[in-house]
Tab-separated table of C-alpha atoms in Angstrom:
chain	number	residue	atom	x	y	z
A	996	UNK	CA	113.348	113.738	141.543
A	997	UNK	CA	113.494	116.690	139.166
A	998	UNK	CA	114.861	118.914	141.922
A	999	UNK	CA	117.566	116.336	142.613
A	1000	UNK	CA	118.641	116.290	138.971
A	1001	UNK	CA	118.615	120.072	138.782
A	1002	UNK	CA	120.818	120.093	141.882
A	1003	UNK	CA	123.284	117.939	139.949
A	1004	UNK	CA	123.397	120.510	137.145
A	1005	UNK	CA	120.783	119.000	134.825
A	1006	UNK	CA	118.364	121.181	132.845
A	1007	UNK	CA	114.905	119.783	132.050
A	1008	UNK	CA	113.796	120.001	128.429
A	1009	UNK	CA	110.744	122.331	128.522
A	1010	UNK	CA	109.091	120.331	125.711
A	1011	UNK	CA	109.336	117.024	127.584
A	1012	UNK	CA	109.344	117.305	131.361
A	1013	UNK	CA	110.788	113.803	131.708
A	1014	UNK	CA	114.021	114.505	129.820
A	1015	UNK	CA	116.992	116.330	131.381
A	1016	UNK	CA	120.459	117.155	130.080
A	1017	UNK	CA	123.777	118.238	131.528
A	1018	UNK	CA	127.150	118.911	129.930
A	1019	UNK	CA	129.756	116.819	131.725
A	1020	UNK	CA	133.394	116.611	130.617
A	1021	UNK	CA	132.487	118.349	127.362
A	1022	UNK	CA	129.765	115.843	126.367
A	1023	UNK	CA	126.015	115.721	126.948
A	1024	UNK	CA	124.587	113.430	129.600
A	1025	UNK	CA	120.865	112.729	129.131
A	1026	UNK	CA	118.438	111.203	131.618
A	1027	UNK	CA	114.895	110.109	130.651
A	1028	UNK	CA	112.451	108.752	133.195
A	1029	UNK	CA	108.994	107.201	133.359
A	1030	UNK	CA	107.578	106.858	136.898
A	1031	UNK	CA	110.469	105.024	138.631
A	1032	UNK	CA	112.265	103.735	135.522
A	1033	UNK	CA	115.220	105.705	134.189
A	1034	UNK	CA	117.553	105.691	131.210
A	1035	UNK	CA	120.877	107.505	131.370
A	1036	UNK	CA	123.460	107.904	128.624
A	1037	UNK	CA	126.911	109.478	128.286
A	1038	UNK	CA	129.936	108.748	126.152
A	1039	UNK	CA	131.976	107.987	129.292
A	1040	UNK	CA	130.671	105.023	131.387
A	1041	UNK	CA	132.392	106.422	134.474
A	1042	UNK	CA	130.176	109.514	134.281
A	1043	UNK	CA	127.119	107.251	134.169
A	1044	UNK	CA	128.343	105.400	137.268
A	1045	UNK	CA	128.951	108.669	139.107
A	1046	UNK	CA	125.462	110.027	138.352
A	1047	UNK	CA	123.805	106.756	139.390
A	1048	UNK	CA	125.669	106.789	142.709
A	1049	UNK	CA	124.544	110.358	143.417
A	1050	UNK	CA	120.907	109.478	142.652
A	1051	UNK	CA	121.101	106.362	144.854
A	1052	UNK	CA	122.317	108.479	147.784
A	1053	UNK	CA	119.013	110.331	147.610
A	1054	UNK	CA	116.563	107.550	146.672
A	1055	UNK	CA	118.241	104.295	147.692
A	1056	UNK	CA	119.713	101.387	145.772
A	1057	UNK	CA	118.463	100.875	142.210
A	1058	UNK	CA	118.536	97.885	139.900
A	1059	UNK	CA	120.908	98.800	137.077
A	1060	UNK	CA	121.311	97.153	133.682
A	1061	UNK	CA	124.100	98.184	131.307
A	1062	UNK	CA	124.966	97.391	127.745
A	1063	UNK	CA	123.159	97.414	124.428
A	1064	UNK	CA	120.094	95.360	125.409
A	1065	UNK	CA	117.413	96.379	127.922
A	1066	UNK	CA	113.943	95.248	129.038
A	1067	UNK	CA	111.604	98.178	129.628
A	1068	UNK	CA	107.835	98.030	130.197
A	1069	UNK	CA	107.310	94.969	127.990
A	1070	UNK	CA	109.746	96.191	125.322
A	1071	UNK	CA	113.083	94.614	124.493
A	1072	UNK	CA	115.263	97.503	123.341
A	1073	UNK	CA	118.559	96.795	121.613
A	1074	UNK	CA	121.090	99.353	120.424
A	1075	UNK	CA	123.053	98.175	117.387
A	1076	UNK	CA	126.561	98.951	116.156
A	1077	UNK	CA	125.200	100.677	113.025
A	1078	UNK	CA	123.507	103.379	115.116
A	1079	UNK	CA	119.973	101.965	114.958
A	1080	UNK	CA	117.777	100.774	117.791
A	1081	UNK	CA	115.295	97.889	117.542
A	1082	UNK	CA	112.187	97.522	119.702
A	1083	UNK	CA	110.692	94.064	120.129
A	1084	UNK	CA	107.495	93.177	122.016
A	1085	UNK	CA	107.244	89.527	121.045
A	1086	UNK	CA	106.471	88.252	124.545
A	1087	UNK	CA	103.833	90.920	125.177
A	1088	UNK	CA	102.168	90.128	121.837
A	1089	UNK	CA	102.265	86.404	122.605
A	1090	UNK	CA	100.578	87.070	125.942
A	1091	UNK	CA	97.754	89.016	124.277
A	1092	UNK	CA	97.183	86.174	121.794
A	1093	UNK	CA	97.253	83.462	124.486
A	1094	UNK	CA	94.788	85.323	126.729
A	1095	UNK	CA	92.226	85.684	123.940
A	1096	UNK	CA	89.419	83.138	124.600
A	1097	UNK	CA	89.479	81.798	121.036
A	1098	UNK	CA	92.473	79.827	119.852
A	1099	UNK	CA	94.368	81.757	117.181
A	1100	UNK	CA	95.505	78.893	114.995
A	1101	UNK	CA	95.900	80.644	111.631
A	1102	UNK	CA	97.634	83.766	110.398
A	1103	UNK	CA	96.494	86.666	108.213
A	1104	UNK	CA	98.440	88.583	105.580
A	1105	UNK	CA	97.236	92.012	106.780
A	1106	UNK	CA	95.781	93.312	110.076
A	1107	UNK	CA	92.412	94.166	108.504
A	1108	UNK	CA	90.299	93.599	105.432
A	1109	UNK	CA	89.200	96.403	103.113
A	1110	UNK	CA	85.939	96.647	105.089
A	1111	UNK	CA	87.591	97.733	108.355
A	1112	UNK	CA	85.693	101.030	108.659
A	1113	UNK	CA	82.304	99.570	107.720
A	1114	UNK	CA	79.742	99.373	110.543
A	1115	UNK	CA	76.639	97.348	109.708
A	1116	UNK	CA	73.264	97.945	111.294
A	1117	UNK	CA	71.495	95.119	113.077
A	1118	UNK	CA	74.600	93.123	114.031
A	1119	UNK	CA	74.282	91.441	117.432
A	1120	UNK	CA	76.171	93.174	120.244
A	1121	UNK	CA	78.621	91.179	122.381
A	1122	UNK	CA	77.507	90.020	125.819
A	1123	UNK	CA	79.014	91.706	128.893
A	1124	UNK	CA	81.787	89.125	129.388
A	1125	UNK	CA	83.010	89.200	125.791
A	1126	UNK	CA	82.644	92.985	125.653
A	1127	UNK	CA	85.038	93.266	128.599
A	1128	UNK	CA	87.469	90.866	126.915
A	1129	UNK	CA	87.204	92.924	123.737
A	1130	UNK	CA	87.961	96.135	125.628
A	1131	UNK	CA	90.912	94.617	127.487
A	1132	UNK	CA	92.461	93.100	124.358
A	1133	UNK	CA	92.098	96.306	122.349
A	1134	UNK	CA	93.792	98.220	125.191
A	1135	UNK	CA	96.753	95.814	125.021
A	1136	UNK	CA	96.975	96.194	121.254
A	1137	UNK	CA	96.860	99.981	121.631
A	1138	UNK	CA	99.889	99.790	123.927
A	1139	UNK	CA	101.682	97.533	121.440
A	1140	UNK	CA	100.960	99.637	118.347
A	1141	UNK	CA	102.079	102.879	120.003
A	1142	UNK	CA	105.456	101.493	121.031
A	1143	UNK	CA	106.450	98.904	118.492
A	1144	UNK	CA	103.950	97.538	115.985
A	1145	UNK	CA	102.990	100.574	113.898
A	1146	UNK	CA	101.728	98.177	111.226
A	1147	UNK	CA	98.542	97.451	113.236
A	1148	UNK	CA	97.848	101.072	114.171
A	1149	UNK	CA	95.113	101.585	111.582
A	1150	UNK	CA	93.095	98.571	112.710
A	1151	UNK	CA	93.575	99.348	116.394
A	1152	UNK	CA	92.607	103.012	115.891
A	1153	UNK	CA	89.235	101.860	114.555
A	1154	UNK	CA	88.715	99.181	117.224
A	1155	UNK	CA	89.248	101.739	119.998
A	1156	UNK	CA	86.159	103.579	118.735
A	1157	UNK	CA	84.101	100.412	119.190
A	1158	UNK	CA	84.902	99.466	122.797
A	1159	UNK	CA	81.730	101.034	124.242
A	1160	UNK	CA	79.323	98.833	122.247
A	1161	UNK	CA	81.263	96.175	120.332
A	1162	UNK	CA	79.359	93.772	118.109
A	1163	UNK	CA	80.152	90.433	116.472
A	1164	UNK	CA	81.707	92.142	113.439
A	1165	UNK	CA	84.104	93.986	115.741
A	1166	UNK	CA	85.031	90.689	117.384
A	1167	UNK	CA	85.957	89.273	113.989
A	1168	UNK	CA	88.049	92.345	113.198
A	1169	UNK	CA	89.869	91.977	116.514
A	1170	UNK	CA	90.518	88.312	115.811
A	1171	UNK	CA	91.938	89.266	112.396
A	1172	UNK	CA	94.499	91.570	114.060
A	1173	UNK	CA	95.577	88.788	116.401
A	1174	UNK	CA	95.890	86.387	113.463
A	1175	UNK	CA	98.135	88.887	111.706
A	1176	UNK	CA	100.272	89.331	114.826
A	1177	UNK	CA	100.617	85.573	115.189
A	1178	UNK	CA	102.054	85.325	111.680
A	1179	UNK	CA	104.411	88.294	112.178
A	1180	UNK	CA	105.272	87.832	115.849
A	1181	UNK	CA	109.017	88.238	115.234
A	1182	UNK	CA	108.673	91.661	113.565
A	1183	UNK	CA	110.535	94.539	115.197
A	1184	UNK	CA	110.453	98.309	114.906
A	1185	UNK	CA	113.836	99.649	113.816
A	1186	UNK	CA	114.611	103.337	114.255
A	1187	UNK	CA	117.651	105.240	113.082
A	1188	UNK	CA	118.869	108.604	111.910
A	1189	UNK	CA	120.577	109.306	108.603
A	1190	UNK	CA	120.747	113.062	109.192
A	1191	UNK	CA	119.499	114.636	112.433
A	1192	UNK	CA	119.154	117.965	110.632
A	1193	UNK	CA	116.713	116.617	108.024
A	1194	UNK	CA	113.169	115.972	109.215
A	1195	UNK	CA	110.782	114.396	106.688
A	1196	UNK	CA	107.055	114.338	107.441
A	1197	UNK	CA	104.268	112.636	105.501
A	1198	UNK	CA	100.594	113.618	105.866
A	1199	UNK	CA	97.599	112.177	104.031
A	1200	UNK	CA	93.837	111.877	104.472
A	1201	UNK	CA	91.264	109.353	103.295
A	1202	UNK	CA	88.109	111.233	102.369
A	1203	UNK	CA	84.736	110.236	103.900
A	1204	UNK	CA	85.734	106.656	104.736
A	1205	UNK	CA	83.748	106.372	107.974
A	1206	UNK	CA	80.062	105.630	108.365
A	1207	UNK	CA	79.319	109.217	109.401
A	1208	UNK	CA	81.221	110.405	106.291
A	1209	UNK	CA	84.127	111.762	108.306
A	1210	UNK	CA	87.631	111.439	106.898
A	1211	UNK	CA	90.718	109.813	108.381
A	1212	UNK	CA	94.115	111.457	108.944
A	1213	UNK	CA	97.435	109.649	108.716
A	1214	UNK	CA	100.912	111.009	109.294
A	1215	UNK	CA	104.439	110.244	110.390
A	1216	UNK	CA	107.889	111.769	110.811
A	1217	UNK	CA	111.158	110.097	109.858
A	1218	UNK	CA	114.844	110.880	110.148
A	1219	UNK	CA	115.776	108.240	107.600
A	1220	UNK	CA	115.003	104.860	109.190
A	1221	UNK	CA	111.552	104.006	110.554
A	1222	UNK	CA	108.651	106.294	111.450
A	1223	UNK	CA	108.369	108.343	114.632
A	1224	UNK	CA	105.432	110.381	115.946
A	1225	UNK	CA	102.885	108.605	113.784
A	1226	UNK	CA	99.239	109.698	113.651
A	1227	UNK	CA	96.229	107.591	112.736
A	1228	UNK	CA	92.898	109.117	113.725
A	1229	UNK	CA	89.406	109.912	112.582
A	1230	UNK	CA	88.863	113.591	111.834
A	1231	UNK	CA	86.571	115.466	114.189
A	1232	UNK	CA	84.497	117.249	111.551
A	1233	UNK	CA	83.139	116.473	108.116
A	1234	UNK	CA	84.932	117.718	105.015
A	1235	UNK	CA	83.198	118.520	101.720
A	1236	UNK	CA	86.084	117.398	99.501
A	1237	UNK	CA	89.324	115.440	99.546
A	1238	UNK	CA	91.210	118.742	99.370
A	1239	UNK	CA	89.540	120.011	102.525
A	1240	UNK	CA	90.213	116.670	104.254
A	1241	UNK	CA	93.920	116.992	103.380
A	1242	UNK	CA	94.068	120.545	104.771
A	1243	UNK	CA	92.388	119.387	107.985
A	1244	UNK	CA	94.874	116.512	108.164
A	1245	UNK	CA	97.847	118.867	107.980
A	1246	UNK	CA	96.218	121.079	110.601
A	1247	UNK	CA	95.916	118.035	112.882
A	1248	UNK	CA	99.489	116.871	112.321
A	1249	UNK	CA	101.618	120.021	112.022
A	1250	UNK	CA	101.758	120.439	115.809
A	1251	UNK	CA	103.834	117.227	115.951
A	1252	UNK	CA	106.311	118.719	113.487
A	1253	UNK	CA	106.588	121.924	115.501
A	1254	UNK	CA	107.035	120.048	118.775
A	1255	UNK	CA	109.719	117.761	117.298
A	1256	UNK	CA	111.700	120.750	116.051
A	1257	UNK	CA	111.511	122.578	119.389
A	1258	UNK	CA	112.361	119.452	121.392
A	1259	UNK	CA	115.443	118.706	119.284
A	1260	UNK	CA	116.635	122.300	119.526
A	1261	UNK	CA	116.592	122.046	123.319
A	1262	UNK	CA	118.559	118.806	122.966
A	1263	UNK	CA	121.183	120.734	121.034
A	1264	UNK	CA	120.255	119.854	117.442
A	1265	UNK	CA	119.166	122.132	114.610
A	1266	UNK	CA	116.720	121.198	111.852
A	1267	UNK	CA	118.236	122.475	108.608
A	1268	UNK	CA	115.781	120.800	106.216
A	1269	UNK	CA	112.131	120.457	107.222
A	1270	UNK	CA	110.059	118.688	104.548
A	1271	UNK	CA	106.299	118.035	104.457
A	1272	UNK	CA	105.228	115.524	101.795
A	1273	UNK	CA	101.676	115.535	100.406
A	1274	UNK	CA	99.924	113.960	97.423
A	1275	UNK	CA	97.162	116.549	96.891
A	1276	UNK	CA	98.365	119.569	94.927
A	1277	UNK	CA	95.221	121.611	95.578
A	1278	UNK	CA	95.716	121.256	99.324
A	1279	UNK	CA	99.375	122.191	98.930
A	1280	UNK	CA	98.428	125.448	97.185
A	1281	UNK	CA	95.895	126.376	99.864
A	1282	UNK	CA	98.427	125.678	102.625
A	1283	UNK	CA	101.107	127.750	100.919
A	1284	UNK	CA	98.924	130.642	99.697
A	1285	UNK	CA	96.013	130.676	102.142
A	1286	UNK	CA	92.724	132.131	100.902
A	1287	UNK	CA	94.397	133.347	97.699
A	1288	UNK	CA	94.266	129.794	96.354
A	1289	UNK	CA	90.673	129.137	97.398
A	1290	UNK	CA	88.121	128.573	94.663
A	1291	UNK	CA	84.349	128.672	94.854
A	1292	UNK	CA	84.536	125.049	96.023
A	1293	UNK	CA	86.947	125.722	98.886
A	1294	UNK	CA	86.077	129.208	100.179
A	1295	UNK	CA	84.031	127.645	102.948
A	1296	UNK	CA	87.099	126.071	104.595
A	1297	UNK	CA	87.308	127.404	108.119
A	1298	UNK	CA	89.773	130.259	108.517
A	1299	UNK	CA	91.421	128.558	111.475
A	1300	UNK	CA	93.081	126.156	109.070
A	1301	UNK	CA	94.910	128.978	107.341
A	1302	UNK	CA	97.264	129.209	110.308
A	1303	UNK	CA	99.072	126.466	108.384
A	1304	UNK	CA	100.338	129.103	105.952
A	1305	UNK	CA	101.894	131.099	108.793
A	1306	UNK	CA	103.410	128.008	110.392
A	1307	UNK	CA	104.978	126.909	107.121
A	1308	UNK	CA	106.723	130.276	106.929
A	1309	UNK	CA	107.772	130.622	110.575
A	1310	UNK	CA	108.931	127.001	110.852
A	1311	UNK	CA	110.718	126.991	107.506
A	1312	UNK	CA	108.726	123.972	106.306
A	1313	UNK	CA	108.926	123.109	102.612
A	1314	UNK	CA	105.806	121.450	101.177
A	1315	UNK	CA	106.811	118.800	98.624
A	1316	UNK	CA	104.620	116.808	96.248
A	1317	UNK	CA	104.767	113.048	96.746
A	1318	UNK	CA	102.993	110.686	94.309
A	1319	UNK	CA	100.226	108.689	95.939
A	1320	UNK	CA	101.924	105.344	95.371
A	1321	UNK	CA	104.859	106.535	97.500
A	1322	UNK	CA	102.823	108.280	100.213
A	1323	UNK	CA	103.888	106.659	103.492
A	1324	UNK	CA	101.035	108.302	105.439
A	1325	UNK	CA	98.534	106.482	103.215
A	1326	UNK	CA	99.370	103.426	105.343
A	1327	UNK	CA	97.684	105.104	108.329
A	1328	UNK	CA	94.546	106.312	106.518
A	1329	UNK	CA	93.006	103.086	105.269
A	1330	UNK	CA	93.445	99.273	105.439
A	1331	UNK	CA	95.866	98.676	102.568
A	1332	UNK	CA	96.270	95.216	101.073
A	1333	UNK	CA	98.753	93.178	99.058
A	1334	UNK	CA	102.110	94.422	97.811
A	1335	UNK	CA	101.472	98.076	98.691
A	1336	UNK	CA	100.815	97.175	102.335
A	1337	UNK	CA	104.012	95.164	102.656
A	1338	UNK	CA	106.089	97.737	100.771
A	1339	UNK	CA	105.014	100.661	102.952
A	1340	UNK	CA	105.191	98.499	106.071
A	1341	UNK	CA	108.875	97.900	105.358
A	1342	UNK	CA	109.495	101.660	105.255
A	1343	UNK	CA	107.403	102.423	108.352
A	1344	UNK	CA	108.898	99.636	110.480
A	1345	UNK	CA	112.435	100.597	109.466
A	1346	UNK	CA	113.168	97.374	107.606
A	1347	UNK	CA	114.003	99.513	104.568
A	1348	UNK	CA	115.539	103.021	104.757
A	1349	UNK	CA	113.339	105.934	103.741
A	1350	UNK	CA	115.732	106.890	100.937
A	1351	UNK	CA	114.711	103.770	98.993
A	1352	UNK	CA	111.286	105.428	98.671
A	1353	UNK	CA	112.132	109.119	98.290
A	1354	UNK	CA	114.780	108.386	95.668
A	1355	UNK	CA	112.080	106.906	93.423
A	1356	UNK	CA	110.172	110.091	92.771
A	1357	UNK	CA	111.085	113.530	91.541
A	1358	UNK	CA	110.091	116.073	94.181
A	1359	UNK	CA	110.523	119.146	91.980
A	1360	UNK	CA	108.491	118.519	88.825
A	1361	UNK	CA	106.135	115.573	89.175
A	1362	UNK	CA	103.407	115.304	86.532
A	1363	UNK	CA	100.862	112.718	85.370
A	1364	UNK	CA	98.931	111.663	82.321
A	1365	UNK	CA	95.482	110.263	81.786
A	1366	UNK	CA	95.386	107.713	79.019
A	1367	UNK	CA	92.666	105.171	78.304
A	1368	UNK	CA	90.833	106.262	81.461
A	1369	UNK	CA	93.727	105.395	83.844
A	1370	UNK	CA	96.417	107.468	85.532
A	1371	UNK	CA	99.970	106.519	84.537
A	1372	UNK	CA	103.362	108.158	84.919
A	1373	UNK	CA	104.195	110.715	82.231
A	1374	UNK	CA	104.751	114.463	82.023
A	1375	UNK	CA	101.113	115.577	82.305
A	1376	UNK	CA	98.786	115.950	85.310
A	1377	UNK	CA	95.271	114.428	85.328
A	1378	UNK	CA	92.875	116.870	86.927
A	1379	UNK	CA	89.216	117.679	86.573
A	1380	UNK	CA	86.463	119.031	88.685
A	1381	UNK	CA	84.804	115.935	90.083
A	1382	UNK	CA	81.067	115.508	90.222
A	1383	UNK	CA	80.145	117.498	87.105
A	1384	UNK	CA	78.705	116.134	83.882
A	1385	UNK	CA	81.365	118.016	81.915
A	1386	UNK	CA	84.192	116.299	83.756
A	1387	UNK	CA	82.574	112.901	83.237
A	1388	UNK	CA	82.267	113.676	79.527
A	1389	UNK	CA	85.937	114.617	79.368
A	1390	UNK	CA	86.781	111.380	81.168
A	1391	UNK	CA	84.932	109.388	78.491
A	1392	UNK	CA	86.795	111.278	75.777
A	1393	UNK	CA	90.077	110.402	77.457
A	1394	UNK	CA	89.047	106.771	77.630
A	1395	UNK	CA	88.756	106.800	73.869
A	1396	UNK	CA	92.471	107.460	73.688
A	1397	UNK	CA	92.640	111.231	73.646
A	1398	UNK	CA	95.560	112.545	75.666
A	1399	UNK	CA	94.673	115.756	77.485
A	1400	UNK	CA	97.004	118.048	79.379
A	1401	UNK	CA	95.582	120.135	82.200
A	1402	UNK	CA	97.432	123.133	83.605
A	1403	UNK	CA	97.829	123.046	87.399
A	1404	UNK	CA	96.904	126.722	87.842
A	1405	UNK	CA	93.398	126.345	86.416
A	1406	UNK	CA	90.157	125.848	88.273
A	1407	UNK	CA	89.974	122.306	86.927
A	1408	UNK	CA	93.227	121.395	88.667
A	1409	UNK	CA	91.527	121.035	92.021
A	1410	UNK	CA	91.450	117.271	92.229
A	1411	UNK	CA	94.311	115.140	93.443
A	1412	UNK	CA	95.976	112.264	91.670
A	1413	UNK	CA	94.576	110.034	94.408
A	1414	UNK	CA	91.033	110.916	93.322
A	1415	UNK	CA	91.932	110.153	89.715
A	1416	UNK	CA	93.138	106.715	90.720
A	1417	UNK	CA	89.850	106.124	92.507
A	1418	UNK	CA	88.037	106.565	89.202
A	1419	UNK	CA	86.553	110.033	89.554
A	1420	UNK	CA	88.060	111.153	86.220
């Protein structure tokens, strides 16, 4: 098939072997394919007809659908007049719910409770029949969350680690996801582009949230509406601090940013503004300065993670501070609840444009204050070296009402705002 397209003048994108382009009548014609399903686009419908006829001469008659709405591998894809595309898998989700042996009669407000990552000892394992049902259902949800329902990706990422020996707790967690899907069955993923030359990436890590004390990486890339190339995965090695976990997270995710840039360049687009948002300023300094910004608490970080510094320079990536409450990637690191879950879900699913979030924080000079033992917005940054008696003493002094300003270039400025919120100051 590839040879046929190349014979028609198409050039395959080297960064995705199932995408080919050709310039016809001064405009780009793009063909994408998956097994025997194809998508072709060109500004002139007559060009599309001509290409289809040439392909059919080689491979026989094909079933062709035209217009703005298409059914593809369980997805209903609709292209809208405003330049966005919506992806709906309502029928596929309904099938997964109906095939579950228990009747899903109620709905849930979130896909998982706060205890998603907890694994208790002594819980009874599922019998062979239910274990197979568990495995099959999780596989369906994995397909759904990768193509449409990013809002269940965190829960599904955990459940995929439990398919070998699922227990009764895992069954309850699976049922919770299905209950959530039942209540939100009409939700769609909406994707759009405000500026093809501006790529905005968010990366975060939840420190030591798994039973084996490994951290969890979350990330996503957006061009203005909805999240593409999301990541939600358990880290493969243990980190000694939240800063190290964040550096590992960027190391895991930056390859997606590099690939996206190279793929778009071969499609004829140039990335003029490449932004990486993070909420841990210590990690940001290590990524930008390498070993020069390592302290006695971070010298042990494996040298292979300092390739980030080189990639930031060669790729022209700007690292930007993003307050924790606006960190989109936080959605993929832990089971959020309440208003924060629904707020970030709206951004991730494309129901709200990304600019409604990024316009709410100052990316050039963001500072914090610690007052009465809590972190609140003001022009000072709360930082201390966690785990020491001195830092705990300073925290108690702050709780008494003393306002303390910490300079970001000191050794004590090695703890993120996220850690402060969690009560470590």
